[in-house]
Short mmCIF file of C-alpha atoms in Angstrom, two decimals:
data_model
loop_
_atom_site.label_atom_id
_atom_site.label_comp_id
_atom_site.label_asym_id
_atom_site.label_seq_id
_atom_site.Cartn_x
_atom_site.Cartn_y
_atom_site.Cartn_z
CA MET A 1 0.02 0.04 -0.06
CA ASP A 2 1.27 3.40 -1.15
CA ARG A 3 1.72 6.19 1.55
CA PHE A 4 -1.04 8.13 -0.03
CA ALA A 5 -3.74 5.39 0.30
CA TRP A 6 -2.64 4.45 3.66
CA ALA A 7 -3.17 7.84 4.97
CA VAL A 8 -6.69 8.00 3.31
CA GLU A 9 -7.49 4.80 5.13
CA LYS A 10 -6.26 6.14 8.51
CA GLY A 11 -8.06 9.57 7.67
CA ASN A 12 -10.01 9.41 10.96
CA GLU A 13 -6.98 8.76 13.26
CA GLY A 14 -4.23 11.10 14.34
CA LEU A 15 -1.66 10.87 11.74
CA TRP A 16 2.05 11.97 11.97
CA ASP A 17 4.93 11.70 9.82
CA TRP A 18 8.56 11.35 11.29
CA ASP A 19 11.71 12.25 9.13
CA LEU A 20 14.23 10.09 10.66
CA GLN A 21 17.16 11.91 9.14
CA THR A 22 16.24 15.52 10.43
CA GLY A 23 14.58 14.12 13.62
CA ARG A 24 11.56 16.29 12.78
CA ILE A 25 7.81 14.87 13.11
CA HIS A 26 4.83 16.69 11.51
CA PHE A 27 1.70 15.76 13.83
CA SER A 28 -1.73 16.59 12.14
CA PRO A 29 -4.49 18.52 13.80
CA ARG A 30 -6.56 15.42 14.55
CA TRP A 31 -3.44 13.84 16.40
CA ARG A 32 -3.52 17.06 18.62
CA ALA A 33 -7.44 16.87 19.04
CA LEU A 34 -7.09 13.11 19.98
CA LEU A 35 -5.05 14.37 23.02
CA GLY A 36 -7.28 17.36 23.94
CA GLY A 37 -4.83 19.79 22.38
CA GLU A 38 -5.75 22.90 20.23
CA GLY A 39 -3.54 24.79 17.46
CA SER A 40 -0.18 23.83 16.69
CA CYS A 41 2.35 21.62 18.49
CA GLY A 42 6.06 21.06 18.58
CA ASN A 43 7.85 18.88 15.90
CA THR A 44 10.07 16.90 17.86
CA PRO A 45 9.58 13.20 18.98
CA GLU A 46 9.22 14.47 22.49
CA GLU A 47 5.77 15.60 21.63
CA TRP A 48 4.84 11.85 21.37
CA PHE A 49 7.11 10.07 23.85
CA GLY A 50 6.83 12.91 26.37
CA ARG A 51 3.23 12.11 26.67
CA ILE A 52 3.56 8.52 27.61
CA PRO A 53 3.78 7.68 31.22
CA PRO A 54 7.20 7.36 32.51
CA GLY A 55 6.79 3.73 33.53
CA GLU A 56 5.94 2.87 30.00
CA ARG A 57 8.14 5.60 27.86
CA GLU A 58 11.42 3.68 27.68
CA ALA A 59 9.80 0.42 26.63
CA VAL A 60 7.93 2.01 23.81
CA ARG A 61 10.99 3.77 22.49
CA SER A 62 12.86 0.55 22.63
CA ALA A 63 10.07 -1.06 20.86
CA VAL A 64 10.19 1.48 17.87
CA ASP A 65 13.89 1.25 17.87
CA ALA A 66 14.06 -2.41 17.56
CA ARG A 67 11.38 -2.34 14.66
CA LEU A 68 13.69 0.43 12.84
CA GLY A 69 16.64 -1.91 13.15
CA GLU A 70 15.01 -5.06 11.78
CA ASP A 71 14.08 -5.87 8.54
CA CYS A 72 10.30 -4.85 8.49
CA ALA A 73 8.11 -2.32 6.89
CA LYS A 74 5.43 -1.80 9.46
CA PHE A 75 4.97 -2.12 13.16
CA GLU A 76 1.91 -1.83 15.65
CA LEU A 77 2.11 -0.96 19.46
CA GLU A 78 -0.41 -0.20 21.91
CA HIS A 79 0.48 2.03 24.93
CA ARG A 80 -0.97 4.86 27.15
CA MET A 81 -0.67 8.71 26.50
CA LEU A 82 -1.56 11.51 28.74
CA HIS A 83 -4.62 13.60 27.73
CA ALA A 84 -4.81 17.11 28.34
CA ASP A 85 -7.59 16.66 30.94
CA GLY A 86 -5.17 14.70 33.12
CA SER A 87 -6.48 11.23 32.16
CA CYS A 88 -4.48 8.22 30.40
CA ARG A 89 -5.86 7.26 27.31
CA ARG A 90 -5.01 3.61 25.75
CA MET A 91 -3.79 4.40 22.02
CA SER A 92 -2.94 1.96 19.25
CA CYS A 93 0.01 2.95 17.01
CA VAL A 94 0.91 1.84 13.51
CA GLY A 95 3.83 2.99 11.81
CA VAL A 96 4.94 2.34 7.91
CA ILE A 97 8.69 2.47 7.55
CA THR A 98 10.39 3.72 4.34
CA ARG A 99 14.01 2.32 3.94
CA ASP A 100 16.79 3.66 1.58
CA PRO A 101 18.50 1.14 -1.03
CA ALA A 102 20.72 0.26 1.65
CA GLY A 103 17.94 -0.74 3.97
CA ARG A 104 18.32 2.05 6.48
CA ALA A 105 15.07 3.48 7.86
CA VAL A 106 14.46 7.18 6.68
CA ARG A 107 11.14 8.04 7.45
CA ILE A 108 7.92 6.38 9.16
CA ALA A 109 4.38 7.34 8.34
CA GLY A 110 2.27 6.92 11.40
CA ALA A 111 -1.13 7.03 13.05
CA HIS A 112 -2.59 7.05 16.60
CA ALA A 113 -6.10 5.89 17.39
CA ASP A 114 -7.82 6.11 20.89
CA ILE A 115 -8.95 2.78 21.95
CA THR A 116 -9.84 3.37 25.38
CA ALA A 117 -13.39 2.93 24.91
CA ALA A 118 -12.90 -0.13 23.18
CA GLY A 119 -11.02 -1.68 26.06
CA ALA A 120 -13.12 -0.06 28.78
CA VAL A 121 -16.01 -2.26 29.08
CA ASP A 122 -16.24 -5.33 31.55
CA PRO A 123 -17.20 -8.08 29.51
CA LEU A 124 -19.23 -9.56 32.28
CA THR A 125 -21.48 -7.10 33.10
CA GLY A 126 -21.31 -4.55 30.23
CA LEU A 127 -20.21 -1.68 32.96
CA ALA A 128 -16.88 0.22 32.62
CA ASN A 129 -13.79 -1.70 33.63
CA ARG A 130 -11.56 -0.69 36.50
CA PRO A 131 -8.74 1.10 34.41
CA PHE A 132 -11.31 2.95 32.38
CA PHE A 133 -12.90 4.19 35.84
CA LEU A 134 -9.56 5.14 37.52
CA ASP A 135 -9.08 7.42 34.34
CA ARG A 136 -12.47 8.87 34.96
CA VAL A 137 -11.66 9.54 38.81
CA ALA A 138 -8.19 11.14 37.83
CA ARG A 139 -10.43 13.63 35.62
CA SER A 140 -12.61 14.44 38.63
CA LEU A 141 -9.62 14.83 41.01
CA GLU A 142 -8.06 17.46 38.41
CA SER A 143 -11.39 19.17 38.37
CA SER A 144 -11.33 19.42 42.36
CA ARG A 145 -8.05 20.73 42.32
CA ARG A 146 -9.00 23.48 39.76
CA ASN A 147 -12.30 24.27 41.69
CA PRO A 148 -12.11 23.43 45.39
CA ASP A 149 -16.09 23.79 45.46
CA PHE A 150 -16.27 20.72 43.26
CA VAL A 151 -17.09 17.72 45.60
CA PHE A 152 -17.14 14.13 44.61
CA ALA A 153 -17.19 10.69 46.22
CA LEU A 154 -15.97 7.23 45.43
CA LEU A 155 -18.02 4.37 46.58
CA LEU A 156 -16.81 0.56 46.68
CA LEU A 157 -19.99 -1.36 47.03
CA ALA A 158 -19.72 -5.25 47.63
CA VAL A 159 -22.45 -7.63 46.83
CA ASP A 160 -21.74 -10.89 48.48
CA ARG A 161 -23.58 -14.07 47.59
CA GLN A 162 -25.57 -15.72 50.36
CA ASP A 163 -27.21 -18.48 48.35
CA ALA A 164 -27.11 -22.06 49.52
CA PRO A 165 -24.02 -24.33 49.65
CA GLY A 166 -23.71 -26.10 46.33
CA SER A 167 -25.12 -23.50 44.14
CA PRO A 168 -23.61 -23.78 40.64
CA PRO A 169 -20.49 -21.49 40.34
CA GLU A 170 -22.07 -19.65 37.29
CA ALA A 171 -24.81 -18.28 39.88
CA GLY A 172 -21.85 -15.80 40.88
CA GLY A 173 -21.68 -14.41 37.41
CA GLU A 174 -25.28 -14.26 37.04
CA LEU A 175 -25.55 -12.21 40.50
CA ALA A 176 -22.97 -9.87 39.20
CA VAL A 177 -24.82 -9.13 36.06
CA ALA A 178 -28.17 -8.85 37.92
CA ALA A 179 -26.60 -6.57 40.51
CA ALA A 180 -25.10 -4.35 37.50
CA ARG A 181 -28.37 -3.89 35.93
CA ARG A 182 -30.00 -2.90 39.52
CA LEU A 183 -27.26 -0.50 40.11
CA GLU A 184 -27.57 1.15 36.81
CA THR A 185 -31.29 1.61 37.09
CA ARG A 186 -31.34 2.78 40.82
CA MET A 187 -28.49 5.35 39.70
CA LYS A 188 -30.01 6.84 36.69
CA THR A 189 -33.26 7.41 38.75
CA GLY A 190 -31.72 8.47 42.04
CA TYR A 191 -28.94 10.53 40.96
CA ARG A 192 -29.94 13.07 38.26
CA LYS A 193 -27.89 15.77 36.88
CA ALA A 194 -29.63 18.66 39.12
CA SER A 195 -26.85 20.89 38.75
CA SER A 196 -23.83 21.64 36.56
CA GLY A 197 -21.04 19.28 37.29
CA ARG A 198 -23.39 16.76 38.69
CA ASP A 199 -22.75 13.15 37.45
CA HIS A 200 -22.06 9.55 37.95
CA ALA A 201 -20.24 6.67 36.82
CA LEU A 202 -20.09 3.05 37.23
CA ALA A 203 -17.66 0.17 36.96
CA HIS A 204 -17.40 -3.75 37.76
CA ALA A 205 -14.26 -4.15 40.06
CA GLY A 206 -14.58 -7.84 40.18
CA ALA A 207 -15.44 -10.54 42.85
CA GLY A 208 -18.84 -9.00 43.43
CA GLU A 209 -17.48 -5.37 43.76
CA PHE A 210 -18.67 -2.25 42.23
CA LEU A 211 -17.04 1.27 41.92
CA VAL A 212 -19.56 4.10 42.08
CA LEU A 213 -18.35 7.85 41.21
CA LEU A 214 -20.58 10.52 42.65
CA GLU A 215 -19.69 14.01 41.05
CA GLY A 216 -21.09 17.42 41.81
CA LEU A 217 -22.15 16.46 45.67
CA GLY A 218 -23.48 19.11 48.00
CA GLY A 219 -21.17 17.75 50.70
CA ALA A 220 -20.09 14.36 52.60
CA ASP A 221 -23.56 13.96 54.02
CA GLU A 222 -25.07 13.61 50.45
CA ALA A 223 -22.38 10.92 49.79
CA GLN A 224 -23.55 9.13 52.95
CA ALA A 225 -27.37 9.27 52.01
CA VAL A 226 -26.57 7.79 48.54
CA ALA A 227 -24.49 5.01 49.67
CA ASP A 228 -27.15 4.20 52.39
CA ARG A 229 -29.82 3.94 50.04
CA LEU A 230 -27.68 1.83 47.60
CA VAL A 231 -26.85 -0.54 50.36
CA GLY A 232 -30.64 -1.13 51.32
CA GLU A 233 -31.68 -1.29 47.48
CA MET A 234 -29.27 -3.66 46.37
CA ALA A 235 -29.71 -5.93 49.62
CA GLU A 236 -33.11 -6.88 48.32
CA PRO A 237 -33.51 -10.53 46.93
CA PHE A 238 -32.43 -10.99 43.30
CA ARG A 239 -34.65 -13.24 41.15
CA ILE A 240 -32.30 -15.17 38.76
CA GLY A 241 -34.34 -17.78 36.66
CA ASP A 242 -36.51 -19.69 39.09
CA ARG A 243 -34.11 -18.84 42.08
CA GLU A 244 -34.21 -16.22 44.61
CA ILE A 245 -30.72 -15.26 45.54
CA PHE A 246 -29.90 -13.06 48.62
CA ALA A 247 -26.87 -10.96 49.02
CA ALA A 248 -25.01 -9.36 51.95
CA VAL A 249 -24.17 -5.74 50.90
CA GLY A 250 -21.77 -3.19 52.31
CA ALA A 251 -20.28 -0.06 51.06
CA GLY A 252 -16.85 2.01 51.67
CA ILE A 253 -16.97 5.76 51.10
CA ALA A 254 -13.97 7.95 50.38
CA VAL A 255 -14.45 11.80 49.64
CA SER A 256 -12.39 13.97 47.47
CA ALA A 257 -12.10 16.81 50.26
CA SER A 258 -9.52 14.59 51.84
CA GLY A 259 -6.93 15.66 49.28
CA TYR A 260 -6.05 12.91 47.32
CA GLY A 261 -3.33 12.69 44.90
CA ASN A 262 -4.24 10.13 42.71
CA ALA A 263 -7.50 7.68 41.85
CA GLN A 264 -5.73 4.53 43.11
CA ASP A 265 -5.44 6.18 46.85
CA MET A 266 -9.01 6.84 46.71
CA VAL A 267 -9.82 3.36 46.01
CA ARG A 268 -7.70 1.93 48.58
CA ASP A 269 -9.34 4.08 51.25
CA ALA A 270 -12.99 3.05 50.10
CA ASP A 271 -11.64 -0.36 50.27
CA THR A 272 -10.34 0.25 53.81
CA ALA A 273 -13.76 1.77 54.76
CA LEU A 274 -15.74 -1.28 53.21
CA HIS A 275 -13.63 -3.69 55.29
CA ARG A 276 -14.80 -1.77 58.50
CA ALA A 277 -18.29 -2.23 57.10
CA ARG A 278 -18.09 -5.51 56.99
CA SER A 279 -16.38 -6.20 60.20
CA LEU A 280 -19.30 -3.97 61.67
CA GLY A 281 -21.86 -6.73 60.54
CA GLY A 282 -22.46 -5.58 57.03
CA GLY A 283 -25.61 -3.74 55.67
CA ARG A 284 -24.04 -0.54 56.24
CA ALA A 285 -21.80 2.29 54.35
CA GLU A 286 -18.83 3.67 56.15
CA PHE A 287 -16.67 6.51 55.60
CA PHE A 288 -12.91 6.17 55.58
CA ASP A 289 -11.00 7.86 58.08
CA THR A 290 -7.63 7.69 59.79
CA ALA A 291 -8.97 5.78 62.75
CA ALA A 292 -10.47 3.10 60.11
CA LEU A 293 -6.89 2.94 58.32
CA ASP A 294 -5.19 2.09 61.89
CA ALA A 295 -7.76 -0.56 62.55
CA ALA A 296 -7.41 -2.11 59.08
CA ARG A 297 -3.67 -2.07 59.63
CA ARG A 298 -4.11 -3.61 63.11
CA GLU A 299 -6.40 -6.20 61.68
CA ARG A 300 -4.01 -6.91 58.84
CA ALA A 301 -1.21 -7.58 61.30
CA LEU A 302 -3.59 -9.82 63.41
CA GLU A 303 -4.24 -11.77 60.37
CA SER A 304 -0.55 -12.33 59.50
CA ASP A 305 0.38 -13.36 63.26
CA LEU A 306 -2.73 -15.77 62.86
CA ARG A 307 -1.47 -17.27 59.68
CA ARG A 308 1.72 -17.87 61.51
CA ALA A 309 0.28 -19.26 64.62
CA LEU A 310 -1.50 -22.12 62.73
CA GLY A 311 1.92 -23.71 62.30
CA THR A 312 3.61 -22.80 65.33
CA GLY A 313 1.60 -24.44 68.27
CA GLU A 314 0.67 -20.93 69.68
CA LEU A 315 -3.19 -22.12 69.24
CA ARG A 316 -4.43 -24.45 71.61
CA VAL A 317 -7.56 -26.30 73.00
CA ALA A 318 -9.16 -25.33 76.39
CA TYR A 319 -11.65 -27.55 78.04
CA GLN A 320 -14.76 -26.01 79.64
CA PRO A 321 -16.46 -28.83 81.97
CA ILE A 322 -19.95 -29.54 80.89
CA VAL A 323 -21.43 -30.47 84.51
CA ASP A 324 -24.65 -32.43 85.70
CA LEU A 325 -26.31 -29.78 87.45
CA GLU A 326 -27.45 -31.88 90.36
CA SER A 327 -24.06 -33.69 90.99
CA CYS A 328 -21.80 -31.11 89.88
CA ARG A 329 -20.07 -34.16 88.15
CA THR A 330 -18.48 -33.57 84.67
CA ALA A 331 -20.61 -34.93 82.05
CA GLY A 332 -18.67 -33.82 79.26
CA PHE A 333 -16.47 -30.88 77.81
CA GLU A 334 -16.77 -28.01 75.33
CA ALA A 335 -13.66 -27.42 73.35
CA LEU A 336 -12.58 -23.81 73.00
CA LEU A 337 -10.03 -22.42 71.04
CA ARG A 338 -7.29 -20.37 72.61
CA TRP A 339 -4.20 -18.31 71.41
CA ARG A 340 -1.21 -17.40 73.26
CA HIS A 341 0.75 -14.69 71.25
CA PRO A 342 4.44 -14.70 71.69
CA GLU A 343 4.45 -10.70 72.37
CA ARG A 344 0.86 -10.03 73.22
CA GLY A 345 -0.06 -12.93 75.62
CA GLU A 346 -3.43 -14.29 75.48
CA VAL A 347 -5.73 -12.84 72.70
CA SER A 348 -9.45 -12.63 73.29
CA PRO A 349 -11.26 -14.71 71.04
CA ALA A 350 -13.68 -11.91 70.39
CA GLU A 351 -10.79 -10.12 68.80
CA PHE A 352 -9.18 -13.02 66.68
CA ILE A 353 -12.21 -15.33 65.80
CA PRO A 354 -13.99 -12.53 63.62
CA VAL A 355 -10.76 -12.06 61.77
CA ALA A 356 -10.45 -15.86 61.31
CA GLU A 357 -13.89 -15.75 59.94
CA ARG A 358 -13.39 -12.90 57.53
CA THR A 359 -10.27 -14.47 56.12
CA GLY A 360 -11.24 -18.11 55.96
CA LEU A 361 -8.75 -19.20 58.52
CA ILE A 362 -11.63 -20.36 60.78
CA VAL A 363 -11.98 -23.43 58.55
CA PRO A 364 -8.47 -25.05 59.10
CA MET A 365 -8.57 -23.96 62.78
CA GLY A 366 -12.16 -25.21 63.46
CA LEU A 367 -11.18 -28.84 62.12
CA GLY A 368 -7.85 -28.55 64.05
CA VAL A 369 -9.94 -27.97 67.48
CA LEU A 370 -12.55 -30.76 66.44
CA ARG A 371 -9.61 -33.27 65.77
CA GLU A 372 -7.69 -32.40 68.84
CA ALA A 373 -10.89 -32.68 70.80
CA CYS A 374 -11.99 -36.02 69.61
CA ARG A 375 -8.42 -37.07 70.03
CA GLN A 376 -8.04 -35.92 73.71
CA VAL A 377 -11.59 -37.06 75.01
CA LYS A 378 -11.33 -40.63 73.46
CA ALA A 379 -7.78 -41.00 75.54
CA TRP A 380 -9.70 -39.90 78.81
CA ARG A 381 -12.64 -42.51 77.94
CA HIS A 382 -9.97 -45.16 77.27
CA GLY A 383 -7.88 -44.20 80.33
CA LEU A 384 -10.33 -43.34 83.22
CA PRO A 385 -12.81 -46.01 84.02
CA GLN A 386 -15.34 -43.47 85.08
CA CYS A 387 -15.37 -41.59 81.89
CA GLY A 388 -16.77 -44.26 79.52
CA ASP A 389 -19.75 -41.78 78.75
CA LEU A 390 -17.78 -38.56 78.34
CA TRP A 391 -18.73 -36.50 75.43
CA VAL A 392 -17.39 -33.33 73.92
CA SER A 393 -18.80 -30.28 72.38
CA VAL A 394 -17.51 -28.22 69.53
CA ASN A 395 -18.34 -24.91 68.08
CA LEU A 396 -18.98 -24.55 64.33
CA SER A 397 -18.61 -21.10 62.79
CA PRO A 398 -21.29 -19.95 60.32
CA VAL A 399 -18.40 -19.93 57.87
CA GLN A 400 -17.92 -23.74 58.22
CA PHE A 401 -21.57 -24.34 58.13
CA LYS A 402 -21.93 -23.08 54.60
CA GLY A 403 -19.35 -25.36 53.25
CA GLU A 404 -20.46 -28.40 51.27
CA ARG A 405 -17.38 -30.23 52.58
CA LEU A 406 -18.41 -29.94 56.20
CA VAL A 407 -20.05 -33.42 56.57
CA ARG A 408 -17.20 -35.32 54.75
CA GLU A 409 -14.71 -33.48 57.00
CA VAL A 410 -16.35 -34.17 60.02
CA GLY A 411 -16.49 -37.96 58.91
CA ASP A 412 -13.00 -38.01 58.03
CA ILE A 413 -11.90 -36.69 61.39
CA LEU A 414 -14.07 -39.35 63.37
CA ARG A 415 -12.72 -42.20 61.12
CA ALA A 416 -9.08 -41.09 61.49
CA GLU A 417 -9.38 -40.52 65.24
CA GLU A 418 -11.62 -43.64 65.79
CA TYR A 419 -14.07 -41.63 67.67
CA GLU A 420 -17.76 -42.38 68.40
CA SER A 421 -19.91 -39.95 66.70
CA GLY A 422 -22.68 -40.17 69.37
CA SER A 423 -20.19 -38.64 71.87
CA LEU A 424 -19.85 -35.65 69.76
CA VAL A 425 -22.04 -32.55 69.67
CA LEU A 426 -21.58 -29.73 67.15
CA GLU A 427 -22.88 -26.27 68.18
CA ILE A 428 -24.05 -23.81 65.70
CA THR A 429 -25.26 -20.45 66.44
CA GLU A 430 -29.14 -19.60 66.00
CA SER A 431 -28.34 -16.87 63.33
CA GLY A 432 -25.85 -19.00 61.30
CA MET A 433 -28.49 -21.72 61.27
CA MET A 434 -31.09 -19.30 59.92
CA GLU A 435 -29.12 -17.69 56.96
CA ASN A 436 -30.09 -20.55 54.74
CA ASN A 437 -32.59 -22.92 56.69
CA GLN A 438 -33.22 -25.32 53.64
CA ALA A 439 -29.41 -26.07 53.40
CA ALA A 440 -29.24 -25.84 57.23
CA VAL A 441 -31.74 -28.71 57.24
CA ARG A 442 -29.90 -30.73 54.88
CA LEU A 443 -26.49 -30.54 56.51
CA LEU A 444 -28.06 -31.31 60.10
CA MET A 445 -29.92 -34.46 58.60
CA GLN A 446 -26.54 -35.57 57.26
CA LEU A 447 -24.65 -35.17 60.47
CA ARG A 448 -27.53 -36.89 62.23
CA VAL A 449 -27.44 -39.97 59.83
CA MET A 450 -23.81 -40.04 60.94
CA GLY A 451 -24.77 -40.29 64.70
CA VAL A 452 -23.39 -36.92 65.52
CA ARG A 453 -25.37 -34.69 67.84
CA VAL A 454 -26.37 -31.07 67.27
CA ALA A 455 -27.16 -28.00 69.66
CA ILE A 456 -28.31 -24.52 68.83
CA ASP A 457 -25.94 -22.24 70.64
CA ASP A 458 -27.02 -18.79 71.80
CA PHE A 459 -30.73 -19.75 71.61
CA GLY A 460 -33.09 -16.74 72.25
CA THR A 461 -30.82 -14.16 70.70
CA GLY A 462 -31.69 -14.85 67.12
CA TYR A 463 -34.70 -14.96 65.06
CA SER A 464 -35.97 -18.52 64.77
CA SER A 465 -39.54 -19.16 64.70
CA LEU A 466 -41.13 -22.15 66.03
CA SER A 467 -42.18 -23.47 62.59
CA HIS A 468 -38.46 -23.38 61.58
CA LEU A 469 -37.29 -24.85 64.72
CA CYS A 470 -39.56 -27.70 64.27
CA ARG A 471 -37.90 -28.31 61.10
CA PHE A 472 -34.21 -28.68 62.47
CA PRO A 473 -33.06 -32.33 63.31
CA LEU A 474 -31.53 -31.18 66.88
CA ASP A 475 -30.47 -32.33 70.22
CA TYR A 476 -30.18 -29.69 72.43
CA LEU A 477 -31.07 -26.25 72.94
CA LYS A 478 -28.34 -23.91 74.46
CA ILE A 479 -29.68 -20.78 76.54
CA ASP A 480 -27.39 -17.95 76.09
CA HIS A 481 -25.27 -16.64 79.04
CA SER A 482 -26.87 -13.41 78.85
CA PHE A 483 -30.39 -14.98 80.15
CA VAL A 484 -28.28 -16.85 82.94
CA ARG A 485 -26.68 -13.95 83.97
CA GLY A 486 -29.71 -12.16 84.42
CA ILE A 487 -31.76 -14.82 86.03
CA GLU A 488 -31.19 -13.57 89.86
CA THR A 489 -32.17 -10.10 89.35
CA GLY A 490 -34.61 -10.08 86.23
CA LYS A 491 -37.99 -11.53 85.92
CA GLU A 492 -37.86 -11.48 82.18
CA ALA A 493 -34.74 -13.44 82.01
CA LEU A 494 -36.21 -16.09 84.36
CA GLU A 495 -39.27 -16.32 82.18
CA VAL A 496 -36.90 -16.84 79.18
CA VAL A 497 -35.20 -19.73 81.04
CA ARG A 498 -38.65 -21.35 81.92
CA THR A 499 -40.16 -20.88 78.53
CA VAL A 500 -37.23 -22.50 76.57
CA SER A 501 -37.00 -25.55 78.96
CA GLU A 502 -40.63 -26.01 78.47
CA LEU A 503 -40.41 -25.80 74.78
CA ALA A 504 -37.22 -27.98 74.82
CA GLY A 505 -39.12 -30.64 76.63
CA ARG A 506 -42.26 -30.67 74.37
CA LEU A 507 -40.00 -30.97 71.43
CA GLY A 508 -37.63 -33.88 73.05
CA LEU A 509 -34.70 -31.86 73.35
CA GLY A 510 -32.17 -31.57 76.08
CA VAL A 511 -31.40 -27.80 77.54
CA ILE A 512 -27.79 -26.58 78.20
CA ALA A 513 -27.73 -23.50 80.44
CA GLU A 514 -24.44 -21.47 79.39
CA GLY A 515 -22.34 -19.58 81.83
CA ILE A 516 -23.51 -20.64 85.42
CA GLU A 517 -21.37 -18.36 87.64
CA THR A 518 -23.11 -18.03 91.02
CA PRO A 519 -25.03 -20.68 93.35
CA GLY A 520 -28.16 -18.46 92.79
CA GLN A 521 -27.91 -19.06 89.18
CA LEU A 522 -27.32 -22.59 89.36
CA GLY A 523 -30.63 -23.20 91.76
CA ARG A 524 -32.66 -21.05 89.41
CA VAL A 525 -31.59 -22.91 86.42
CA ARG A 526 -31.86 -26.27 87.73
CA SER A 527 -35.29 -25.32 89.18
CA ARG A 528 -36.48 -24.66 85.63
CA GLY A 529 -35.33 -27.97 84.25
CA CYS A 530 -31.86 -27.55 83.14
CA ARG A 531 -30.01 -30.44 83.80
CA VAL A 532 -26.58 -29.94 82.31
CA GLY A 533 -24.36 -26.63 81.60
CA PRO A 534 -20.85 -25.52 81.14
CA ALA A 535 -20.63 -23.98 84.83
CA GLY A 536 -17.98 -21.57 85.62
CA LEU A 537 -19.27 -22.33 89.26
CA CYS A 538 -17.35 -25.65 89.01
CA SER A 539 -14.40 -24.81 86.96
CA ARG A 540 -13.09 -22.50 84.47
CA PRO A 541 -11.73 -23.51 81.20
CA VAL A 542 -8.69 -25.65 81.57
CA ALA A 543 -5.86 -27.13 79.56
CA GLY A 544 -5.94 -30.67 78.39
CA ALA A 545 -3.33 -31.74 80.86
CA ARG A 546 -5.28 -30.46 83.90
CA ALA A 547 -8.81 -31.82 82.79
CA PRO A 548 -8.20 -35.36 84.16
CA ALA A 549 -8.28 -33.71 87.70
CA LEU A 550 -11.98 -32.78 87.03
CA LEU A 551 -12.97 -36.26 86.22
CA ASP A 552 -11.97 -38.26 89.49
CA GLY A 553 -15.08 -37.29 91.33
#
């Protein structure tokens, strides 16, 4: 193709003509317009290469030089260039090389085309992708620098699947698409261009997360109001085919008034705020602040230490005696996870268990507790004649209870440790059981078929209805310690214990009263029909080596 025909073909792109012998380049008006320039520009290679981000500049120069040194007539590249509005645009570059009779390159006719939009769409959801969105945020930051009254916010919105274990993997993609469509609709109707400079942009960040840009805000309070509304609307059930899928939704907010230097920092801080929203229970939108950043750093450090502790023996199992409330004789043990940090000493489970649940570390930790408890209690049953009917209770995290592998993993441990399944009680919280009651019924039935007994922990603090309770294959109701603690001074707490005990009796279930600390609590709980309980009155949790002393009587 001759140079004239090539120029006609590339007429809608930004043309340039580089005389390699003189080092001068002529840039067409269209080339300047693609990069937001007006009028004339210089005629040196720096006009091109100087607009390439520093991290890419040398690689592009080297690629062009390599093509000139090779025996080729054409080259094609892709790289970014800085637009006059402060954003980076993805450009395609094509060059046709003219050589002299000796084969030396003497001229290049070239063209640039802006392909940012072509590569800006997330293929799954049809929303903008992350790089394109960050370019848009960079333009908003530039606007806020020029005009301090221009306020905008960046939201990172998480839509996490809460459907049943065993749902097909493609359900995650379908949920992302459904969430994208709902988000588009809500933003179009709820964030109109009511004033100059007011606009919004959306992007899919992957893994069920969405980026939302709110431009032209009246202030931070408006960002909070929009985020709160979106969290509520996105948490409504999604209808996908014949399924209804629920999602846990949270949001983190970063506001331009904080003086950001780049878009990535805003996303980082919105992510930190989202992490805080999740740690507070989800269903909320949180602003980024320095306290949140410090908390996130502490939690990341705690997570790192916890990962290390899994392999160093810092984690151990303590045993809380479960006693017969008539005789105070030990009937079983509740296995409790404890952590002695080499520098901090004992770390409260209330501090490290939530971190373990959010990171998934609770799964190997929980299985480790189950394995160690079965091994230890089996040894006591075989070594102490009076302990033939001793049993152990182990807590299950809601994270473990969602896993389809739970039944298989419990069975594997029971077989490996040769532990009698009827002497194991697994405890799951009321709220954890109710997150997906159909899946819960299936899992509980499988555990019961194996012979494992099941208890609802913290009963009375959740939201079970009697109709749901009757469907669950259970063995025990465990009355929450908050009711036991108030049983001496509050009629309401005493009535709750009485009602739960009567309900359990009618359903054929045992009752375990949690956290008995005083003789008065013991007497009242016992008078209401409770026969066993983890009683701090008789003994605090002890290490495995000290537990046999509690079994002699």
